[in-house]
Structures are given as C-alpha cells and as structure tokens.
mmCIF file of C-alpha atoms in Angstrom:
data_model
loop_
_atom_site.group_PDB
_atom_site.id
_atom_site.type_symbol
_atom_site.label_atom_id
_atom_site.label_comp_id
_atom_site.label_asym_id
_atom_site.label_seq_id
_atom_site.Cartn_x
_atom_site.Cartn_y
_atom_site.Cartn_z
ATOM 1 C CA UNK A 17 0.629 -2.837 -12.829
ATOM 2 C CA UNK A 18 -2.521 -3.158 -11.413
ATOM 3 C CA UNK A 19 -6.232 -2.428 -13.392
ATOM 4 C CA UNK A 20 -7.851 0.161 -14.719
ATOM 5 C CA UNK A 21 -10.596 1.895 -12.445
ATOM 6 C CA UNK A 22 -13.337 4.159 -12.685
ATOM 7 C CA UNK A 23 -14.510 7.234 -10.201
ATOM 8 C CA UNK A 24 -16.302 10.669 -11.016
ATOM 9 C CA UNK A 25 -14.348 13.413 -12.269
ATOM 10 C CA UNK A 26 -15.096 15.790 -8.661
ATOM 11 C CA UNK A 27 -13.991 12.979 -6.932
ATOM 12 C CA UNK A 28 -10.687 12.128 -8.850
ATOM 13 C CA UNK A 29 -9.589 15.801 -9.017
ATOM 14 C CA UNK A 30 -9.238 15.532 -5.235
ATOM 15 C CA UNK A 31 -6.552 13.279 -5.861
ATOM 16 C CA UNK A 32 -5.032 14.266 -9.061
ATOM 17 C CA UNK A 33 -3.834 17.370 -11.828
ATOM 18 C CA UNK A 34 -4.798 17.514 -14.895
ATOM 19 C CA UNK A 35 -2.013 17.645 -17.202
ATOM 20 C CA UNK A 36 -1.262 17.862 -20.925
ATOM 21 C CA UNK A 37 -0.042 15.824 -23.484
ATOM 22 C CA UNK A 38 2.897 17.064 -24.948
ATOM 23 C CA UNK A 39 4.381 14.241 -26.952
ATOM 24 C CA UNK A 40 3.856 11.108 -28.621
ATOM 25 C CA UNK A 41 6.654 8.510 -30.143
ATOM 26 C CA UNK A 42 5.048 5.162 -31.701
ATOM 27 C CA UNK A 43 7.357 2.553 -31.950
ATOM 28 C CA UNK A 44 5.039 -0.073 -33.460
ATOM 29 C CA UNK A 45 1.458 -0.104 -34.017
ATOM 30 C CA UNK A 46 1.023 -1.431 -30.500
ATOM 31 C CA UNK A 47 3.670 0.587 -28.736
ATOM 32 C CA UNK A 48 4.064 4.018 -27.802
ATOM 33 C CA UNK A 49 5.857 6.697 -25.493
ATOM 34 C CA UNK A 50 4.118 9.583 -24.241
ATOM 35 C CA UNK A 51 4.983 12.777 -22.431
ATOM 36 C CA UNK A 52 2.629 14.999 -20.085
ATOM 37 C CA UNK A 53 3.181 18.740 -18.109
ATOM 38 C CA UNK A 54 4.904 17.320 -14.794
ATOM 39 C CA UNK A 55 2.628 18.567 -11.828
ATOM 40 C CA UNK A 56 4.144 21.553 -10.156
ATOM 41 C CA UNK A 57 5.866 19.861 -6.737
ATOM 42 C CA UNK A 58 5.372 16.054 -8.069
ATOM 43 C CA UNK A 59 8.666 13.909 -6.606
ATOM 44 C CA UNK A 60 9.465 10.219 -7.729
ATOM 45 C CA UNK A 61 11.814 7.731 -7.091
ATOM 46 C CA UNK A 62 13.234 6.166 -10.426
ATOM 47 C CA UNK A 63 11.577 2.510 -10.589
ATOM 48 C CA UNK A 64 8.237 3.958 -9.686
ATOM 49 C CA UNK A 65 5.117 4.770 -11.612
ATOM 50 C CA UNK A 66 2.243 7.328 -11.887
ATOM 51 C CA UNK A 67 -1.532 6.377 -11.861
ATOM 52 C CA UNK A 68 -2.816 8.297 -14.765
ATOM 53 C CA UNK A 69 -6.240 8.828 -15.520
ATOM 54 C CA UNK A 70 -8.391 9.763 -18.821
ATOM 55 C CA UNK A 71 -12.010 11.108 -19.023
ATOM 56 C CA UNK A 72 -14.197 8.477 -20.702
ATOM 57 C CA UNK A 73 -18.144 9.083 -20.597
ATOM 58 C CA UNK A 74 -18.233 11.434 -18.128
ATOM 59 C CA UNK A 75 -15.884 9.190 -15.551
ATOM 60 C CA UNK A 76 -12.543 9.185 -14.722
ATOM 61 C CA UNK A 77 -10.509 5.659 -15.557
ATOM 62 C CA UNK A 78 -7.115 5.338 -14.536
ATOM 63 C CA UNK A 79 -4.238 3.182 -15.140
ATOM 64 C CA UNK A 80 -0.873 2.546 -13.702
ATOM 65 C CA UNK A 81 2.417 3.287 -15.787
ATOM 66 C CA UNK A 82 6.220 3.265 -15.057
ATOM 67 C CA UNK A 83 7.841 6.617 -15.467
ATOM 68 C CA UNK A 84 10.758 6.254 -18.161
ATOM 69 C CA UNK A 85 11.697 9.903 -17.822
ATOM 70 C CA UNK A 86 14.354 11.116 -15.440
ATOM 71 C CA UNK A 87 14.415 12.501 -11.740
ATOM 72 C CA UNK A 88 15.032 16.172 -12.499
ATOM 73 C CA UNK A 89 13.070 16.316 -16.169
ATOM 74 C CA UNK A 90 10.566 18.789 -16.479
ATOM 75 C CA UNK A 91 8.201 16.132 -17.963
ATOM 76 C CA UNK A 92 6.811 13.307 -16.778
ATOM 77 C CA UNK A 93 7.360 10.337 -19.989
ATOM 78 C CA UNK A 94 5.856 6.949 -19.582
ATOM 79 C CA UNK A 95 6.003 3.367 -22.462
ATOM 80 C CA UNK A 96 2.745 1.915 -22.887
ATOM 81 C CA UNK A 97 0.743 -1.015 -25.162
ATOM 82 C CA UNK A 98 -2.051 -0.010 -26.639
ATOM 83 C CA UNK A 99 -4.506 -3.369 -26.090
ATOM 84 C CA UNK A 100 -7.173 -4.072 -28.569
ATOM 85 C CA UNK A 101 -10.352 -3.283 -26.869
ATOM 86 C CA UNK A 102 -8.947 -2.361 -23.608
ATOM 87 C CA UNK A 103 -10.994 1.308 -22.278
ATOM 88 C CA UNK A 104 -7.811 2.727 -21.074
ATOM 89 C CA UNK A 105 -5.286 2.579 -24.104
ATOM 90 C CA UNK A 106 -8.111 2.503 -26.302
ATOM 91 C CA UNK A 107 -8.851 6.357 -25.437
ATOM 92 C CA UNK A 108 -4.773 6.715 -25.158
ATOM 93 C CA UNK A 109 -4.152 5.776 -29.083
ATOM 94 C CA UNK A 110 -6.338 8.323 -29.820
ATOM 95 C CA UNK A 111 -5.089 11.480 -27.945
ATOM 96 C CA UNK A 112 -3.504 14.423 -29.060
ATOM 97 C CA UNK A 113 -1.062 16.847 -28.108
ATOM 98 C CA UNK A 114 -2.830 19.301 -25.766
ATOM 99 C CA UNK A 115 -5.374 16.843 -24.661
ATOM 100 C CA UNK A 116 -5.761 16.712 -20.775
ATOM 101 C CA UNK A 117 -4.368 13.548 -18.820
ATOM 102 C CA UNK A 118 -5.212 13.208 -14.952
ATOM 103 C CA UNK A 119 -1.972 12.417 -13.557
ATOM 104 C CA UNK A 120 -2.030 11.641 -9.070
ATOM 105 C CA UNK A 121 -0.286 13.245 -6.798
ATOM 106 C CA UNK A 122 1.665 10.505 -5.553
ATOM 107 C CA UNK A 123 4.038 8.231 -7.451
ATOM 108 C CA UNK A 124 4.026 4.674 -6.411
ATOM 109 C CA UNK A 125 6.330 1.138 -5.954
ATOM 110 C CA UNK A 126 9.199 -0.162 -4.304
ATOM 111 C CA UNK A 127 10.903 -1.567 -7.311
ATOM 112 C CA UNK A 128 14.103 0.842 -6.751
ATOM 113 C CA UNK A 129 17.916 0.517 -7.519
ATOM 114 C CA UNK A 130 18.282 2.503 -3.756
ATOM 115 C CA UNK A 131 16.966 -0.465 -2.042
ATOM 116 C CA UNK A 132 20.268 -2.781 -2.657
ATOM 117 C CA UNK A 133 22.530 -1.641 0.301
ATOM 118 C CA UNK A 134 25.412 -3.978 -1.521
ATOM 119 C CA UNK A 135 26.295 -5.784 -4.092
ATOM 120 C CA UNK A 136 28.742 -4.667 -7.327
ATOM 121 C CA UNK A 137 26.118 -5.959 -10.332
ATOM 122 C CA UNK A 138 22.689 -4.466 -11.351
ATOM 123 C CA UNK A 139 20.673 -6.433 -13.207
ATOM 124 C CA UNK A 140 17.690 -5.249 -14.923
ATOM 125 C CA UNK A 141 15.457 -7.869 -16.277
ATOM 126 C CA UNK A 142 12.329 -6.600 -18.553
ATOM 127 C CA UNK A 143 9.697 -8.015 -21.276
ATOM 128 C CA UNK A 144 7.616 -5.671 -22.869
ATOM 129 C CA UNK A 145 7.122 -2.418 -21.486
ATOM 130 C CA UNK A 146 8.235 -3.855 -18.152
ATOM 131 C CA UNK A 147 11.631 -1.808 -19.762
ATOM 132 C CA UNK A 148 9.939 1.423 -18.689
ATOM 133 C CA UNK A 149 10.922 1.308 -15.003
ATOM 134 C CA UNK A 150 14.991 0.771 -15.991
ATOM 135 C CA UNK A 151 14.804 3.651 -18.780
ATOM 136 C CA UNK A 152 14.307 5.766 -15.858
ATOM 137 C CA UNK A 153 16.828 4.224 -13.216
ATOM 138 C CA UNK A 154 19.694 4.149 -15.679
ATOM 139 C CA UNK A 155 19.097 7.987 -16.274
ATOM 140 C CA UNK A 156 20.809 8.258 -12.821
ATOM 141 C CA UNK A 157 23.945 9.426 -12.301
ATOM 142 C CA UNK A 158 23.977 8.095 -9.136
ATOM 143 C CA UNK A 159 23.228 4.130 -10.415
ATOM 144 C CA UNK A 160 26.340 4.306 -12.661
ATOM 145 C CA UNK A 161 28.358 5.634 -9.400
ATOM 146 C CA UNK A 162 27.225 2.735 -7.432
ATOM 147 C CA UNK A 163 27.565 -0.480 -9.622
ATOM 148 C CA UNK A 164 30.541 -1.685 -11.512
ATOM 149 C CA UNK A 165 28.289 -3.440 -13.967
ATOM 150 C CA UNK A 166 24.792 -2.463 -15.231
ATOM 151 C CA UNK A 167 23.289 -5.460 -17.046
ATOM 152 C CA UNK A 168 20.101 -4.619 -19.087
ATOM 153 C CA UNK A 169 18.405 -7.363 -20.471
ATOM 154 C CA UNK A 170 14.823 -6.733 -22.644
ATOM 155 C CA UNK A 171 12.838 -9.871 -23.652
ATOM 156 C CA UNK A 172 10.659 -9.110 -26.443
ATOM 157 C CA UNK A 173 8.634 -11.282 -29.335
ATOM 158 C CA UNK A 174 10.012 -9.559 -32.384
ATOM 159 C CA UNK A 175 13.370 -7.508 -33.296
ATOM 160 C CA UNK A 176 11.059 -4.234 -33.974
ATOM 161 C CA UNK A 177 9.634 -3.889 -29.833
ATOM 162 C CA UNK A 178 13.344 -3.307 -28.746
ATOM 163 C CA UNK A 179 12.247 0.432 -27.668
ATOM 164 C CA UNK A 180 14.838 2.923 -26.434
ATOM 165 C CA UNK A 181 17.889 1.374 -28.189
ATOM 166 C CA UNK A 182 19.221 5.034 -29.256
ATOM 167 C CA UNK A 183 18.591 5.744 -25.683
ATOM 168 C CA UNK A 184 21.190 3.370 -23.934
ATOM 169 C CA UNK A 185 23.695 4.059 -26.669
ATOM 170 C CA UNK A 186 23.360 7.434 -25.638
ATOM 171 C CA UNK A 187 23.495 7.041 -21.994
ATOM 172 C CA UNK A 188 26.278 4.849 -22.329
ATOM 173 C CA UNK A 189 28.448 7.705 -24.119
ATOM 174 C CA UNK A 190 27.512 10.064 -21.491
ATOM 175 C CA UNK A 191 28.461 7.830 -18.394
ATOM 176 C CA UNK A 192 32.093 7.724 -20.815
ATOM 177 C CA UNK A 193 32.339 11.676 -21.202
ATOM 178 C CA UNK A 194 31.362 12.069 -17.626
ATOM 179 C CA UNK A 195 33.547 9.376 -16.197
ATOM 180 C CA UNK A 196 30.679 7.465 -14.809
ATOM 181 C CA UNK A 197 32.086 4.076 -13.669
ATOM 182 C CA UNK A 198 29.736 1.429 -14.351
ATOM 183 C CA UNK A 199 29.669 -0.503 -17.181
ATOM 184 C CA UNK A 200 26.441 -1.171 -19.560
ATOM 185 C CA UNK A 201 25.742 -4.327 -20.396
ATOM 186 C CA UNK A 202 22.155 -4.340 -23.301
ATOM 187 C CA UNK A 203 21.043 -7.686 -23.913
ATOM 188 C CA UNK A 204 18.090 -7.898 -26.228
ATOM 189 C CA UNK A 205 16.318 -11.375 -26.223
ATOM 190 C CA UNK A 206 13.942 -12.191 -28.945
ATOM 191 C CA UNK A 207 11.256 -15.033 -28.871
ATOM 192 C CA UNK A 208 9.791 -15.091 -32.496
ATOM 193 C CA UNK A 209 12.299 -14.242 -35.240
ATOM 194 C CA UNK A 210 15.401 -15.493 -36.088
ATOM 195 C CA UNK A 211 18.434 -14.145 -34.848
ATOM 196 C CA UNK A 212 21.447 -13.339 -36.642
ATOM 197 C CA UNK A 213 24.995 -14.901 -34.851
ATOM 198 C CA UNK A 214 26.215 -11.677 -35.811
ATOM 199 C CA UNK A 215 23.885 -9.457 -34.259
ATOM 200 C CA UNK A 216 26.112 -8.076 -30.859
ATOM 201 C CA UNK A 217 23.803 -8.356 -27.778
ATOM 202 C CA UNK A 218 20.848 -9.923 -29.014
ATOM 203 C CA UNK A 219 20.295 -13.369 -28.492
ATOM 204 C CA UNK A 220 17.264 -15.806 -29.432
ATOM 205 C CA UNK A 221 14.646 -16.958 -26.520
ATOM 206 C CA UNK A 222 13.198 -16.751 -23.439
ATOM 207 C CA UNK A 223 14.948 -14.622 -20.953
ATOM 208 C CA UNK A 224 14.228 -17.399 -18.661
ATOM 209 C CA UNK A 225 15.679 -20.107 -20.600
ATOM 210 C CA UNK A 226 19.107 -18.080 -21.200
ATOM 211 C CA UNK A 227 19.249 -17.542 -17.568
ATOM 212 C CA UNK A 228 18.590 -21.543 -16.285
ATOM 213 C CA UNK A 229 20.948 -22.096 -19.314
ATOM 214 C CA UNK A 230 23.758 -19.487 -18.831
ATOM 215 C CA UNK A 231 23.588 -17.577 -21.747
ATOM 216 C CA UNK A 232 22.715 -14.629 -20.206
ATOM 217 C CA UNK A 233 26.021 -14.779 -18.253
ATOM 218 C CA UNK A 234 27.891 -15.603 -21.035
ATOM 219 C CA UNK A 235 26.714 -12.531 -23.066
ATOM 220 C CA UNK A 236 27.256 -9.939 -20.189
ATOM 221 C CA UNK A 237 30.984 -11.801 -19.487
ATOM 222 C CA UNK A 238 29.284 -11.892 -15.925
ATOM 223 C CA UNK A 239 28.399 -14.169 -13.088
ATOM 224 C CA UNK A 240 25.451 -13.976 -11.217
ATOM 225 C CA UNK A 241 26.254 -14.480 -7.665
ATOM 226 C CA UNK A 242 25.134 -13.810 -4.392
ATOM 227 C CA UNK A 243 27.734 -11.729 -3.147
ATOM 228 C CA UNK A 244 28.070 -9.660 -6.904
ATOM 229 C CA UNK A 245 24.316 -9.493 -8.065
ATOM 230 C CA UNK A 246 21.306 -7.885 -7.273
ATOM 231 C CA UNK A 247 18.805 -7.959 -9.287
ATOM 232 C CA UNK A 248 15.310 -6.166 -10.544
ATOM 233 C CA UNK A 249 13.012 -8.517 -12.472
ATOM 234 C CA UNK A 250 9.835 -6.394 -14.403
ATOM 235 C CA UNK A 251 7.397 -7.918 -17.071
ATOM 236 C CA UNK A 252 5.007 -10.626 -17.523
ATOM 237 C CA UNK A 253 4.299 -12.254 -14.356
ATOM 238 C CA UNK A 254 4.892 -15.588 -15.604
ATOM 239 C CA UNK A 255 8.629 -14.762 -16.118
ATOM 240 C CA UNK A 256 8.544 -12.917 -12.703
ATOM 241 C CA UNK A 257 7.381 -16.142 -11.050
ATOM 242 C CA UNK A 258 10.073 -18.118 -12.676
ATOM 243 C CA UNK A 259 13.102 -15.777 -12.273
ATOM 244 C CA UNK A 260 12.251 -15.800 -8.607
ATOM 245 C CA UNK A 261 12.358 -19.665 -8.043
ATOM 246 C CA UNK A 262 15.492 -19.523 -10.561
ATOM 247 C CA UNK A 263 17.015 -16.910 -8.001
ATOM 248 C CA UNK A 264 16.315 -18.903 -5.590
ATOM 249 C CA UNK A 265 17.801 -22.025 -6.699
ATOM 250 C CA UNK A 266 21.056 -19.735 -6.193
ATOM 251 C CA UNK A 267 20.875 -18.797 -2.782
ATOM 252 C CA UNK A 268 18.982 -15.681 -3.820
ATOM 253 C CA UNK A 269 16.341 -13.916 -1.544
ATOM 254 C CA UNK A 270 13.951 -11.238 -1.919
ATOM 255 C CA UNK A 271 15.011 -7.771 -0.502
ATOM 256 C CA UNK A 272 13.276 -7.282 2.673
ATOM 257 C CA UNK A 273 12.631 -3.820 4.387
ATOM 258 C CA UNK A 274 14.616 -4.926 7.169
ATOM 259 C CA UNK A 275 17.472 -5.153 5.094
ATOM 260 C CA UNK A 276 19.037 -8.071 3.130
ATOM 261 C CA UNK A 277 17.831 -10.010 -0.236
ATOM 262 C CA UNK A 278 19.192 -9.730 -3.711
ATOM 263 C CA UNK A 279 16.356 -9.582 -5.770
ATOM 264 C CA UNK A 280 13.921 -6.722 -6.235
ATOM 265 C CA UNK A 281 10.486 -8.266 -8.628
ATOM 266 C CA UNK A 282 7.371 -6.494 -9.946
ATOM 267 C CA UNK A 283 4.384 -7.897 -12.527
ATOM 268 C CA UNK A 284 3.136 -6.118 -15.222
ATOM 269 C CA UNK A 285 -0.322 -7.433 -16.928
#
C-alpha cells in the first residue's frame, strides 16, 4: 500500500465522499476492522482497495486499505494496524462511530482472482493485514465456482493476529449448504510462539521457509504446479520478493495483461 498524503479539504472533496464510521472490531491492541457508509454508486473488484482519508489539522491525509467486505455489501469494511506514531492510524485508533471518513471515488489494484484465465488451485498467500484483500475475494461465489481448491495461508508473529478465523469457518459452511465446489484450505503460520503438533492448520515459521521446504504443500495435501496453481502473494514486501524468485524457481511467471503467468503479487508497508 502506498503512503499516507496530505491535500486541503476543498481540494480532496473533489475527489472523494465523506462517509461514516459505523463499526469498529479490535482484534489486538494493534489490530482492528472498521466499517464506513459505502458511497452511493461506488463499484470494486474484490482484491482491490479504497484510499481513505481523515481530517487532521485542517488537511486531508489519506491512506490506502484493502476492502475485506464483499461485492454486493452495503458497507464498505477494511483490516488495518494501528502504528505507533504513524498520523494516519494514529487519528484512526481514536475514531468513533459517526465520525466522518473521506473515502475516493475510485477503488484501486490489479491484485484480482479474475485475472487467472486457468489453472484449478488458488492460492492466497498473506502476513499481516496483507489477509484483507482474500477476506474479500473468498466472499465470492463466483471464486468457489471456479477453483477446485482454495488454499489460504496467513503468516503472522503470534497465535492472537490470526483475524477472521470465525469468518472462513463460516464461509466454508456456506460454500457446503450452497454446493459451492471448491475446497478451503486455512493455513495459519506463526513466527514467534510455539506451536502445538496438535493444532490442525497451523504450523510454526516463515511462510517462506514452509514453501522452499514443502510444508505448505504437505498441509494443504496439494502440489504447487504450473499447470494446477495460481497464485496471489500480499504482505510484507520482503516475503513478496522472495515468493516471487521461489515461484520462479518453478517455472512460475508473473500474470501479464496480455495474458499468461501464474502468479499475481502486491506489497504492503
């Protein structure tokens, strides 16, 4: 997601609504969900994001978030972190319901589950609130329609940041009653605590460690191949940069918009 920026109010409101808060979930001290009013005619993709902005001092800052919410939803929900000191979240941790949020006209990215033209294996890879993008893809019908296998795997530091876990178990019990096809795969990776053998989907270390080492395959009960997987890498861009060159160590490419490419990536700082 790209940084935070300031312009005047007049000047911002050319380009933007301003909204309410409706609805705050804190899942840590450092993590939080938040709804807004959805802008009468707003249309995004799921996989794209919002710039949002806040009034601070007179100005207008803004900030780029992933919307987690579904297609059709009346409300627009996004998954933030709150960074010490930072302008933008610093104003965020302190709303209220009924405060105003600027929210743009346009949504934004390419980081899509449309895009793949083939392939029989989705797989979403997220650390942090990179996980935002994929709460909002695997609300589509459509998604579960078009893969066999949906493989979601979250990388976080401890066991308490794996956000939306009632939220998959309940998609995946709708995609049952509904005959959905797909199957969901939730991997939860976890970098500093220990991890119980016990524990069903969650496994201990880097996400990019289990997937040079296999373990990521092993868990799902999947291969990642060229001709099977495609695949959607979101989060720090350190992991980005190395799923990429381990992608391409298999034969992997990136999608192109002329077509072809099994991997879809986007950084989040």
């Amino acid at each position: 997601m790209s940084s935070a920026s300031n312009v005047s109010i007049d000047a911002y409101s050319e380009k933007a609504t301003c909204e309410r808060l409706l609805w705050v979930h804190r899942w840590t001290d450092k993590l939080l969900s938040f709804r807004t009013t959805r802008p009468a005619g707003y249309r995004f993709t799921a996989g794209q994001f919002a710039r949002l902005g806040l009034e601070i001092d007179g100005q207008v800052v803004s900030r780029a978030y992933s919307i987690t919410s579904a297609e059709h939803e009346d409300v627009l929900e996004y998954y933030a972190i709150i960074v010490p000191g930072g302008q933008f979240t610093s104003r965020l941790d302190a709303l209220q319901p009924g405060d105003p949020v600027w929210v743009e006209k346009l949504s934004y990215g390419f980081m899509t589950a449309d895009r793949f033209s083939d392939g029989r294996q989705l797989w979403m890879l997220a650390t942090g609130t990179g996980l935002g993008p994929y709460v909002s893809i695997l609300q589509q019908p459509e998604v579960w329609q078009r893969f066999e296998d949906l493989v979601l795997v979250h990388g976080v530091r401890q066991c308490a940041e794996l956000a939306y876990a009632d939220k998959f178990a309940q998609l995946r019990q709708q995609a049952a009653a509904q005959g959905w096809p797909a199957r969901l795969h939730s991997l939860r990776c976890v970098t500093r605590e220990a991890v119980l053998p016990s524990s069903p989907g969650l496994l201990a270390g880097r996400i990019t460690d289990l997937l040079r080492g296999g373990q990521l395959e092993q868990a799902a009960g999947l291969s990642l191949t060229v001709d099977d997987a495609r695949v959607m890498a979101c989060g720090n861009p350190e992991m980005v940069t190395e799923v990429r060159e381990l992608l391409r160590q298999r034969g992997m490419g990136p999608l192109r918009r002329a077509g072809g490419g099994q991997f879809v990536t986007e950084d989040y700082w």
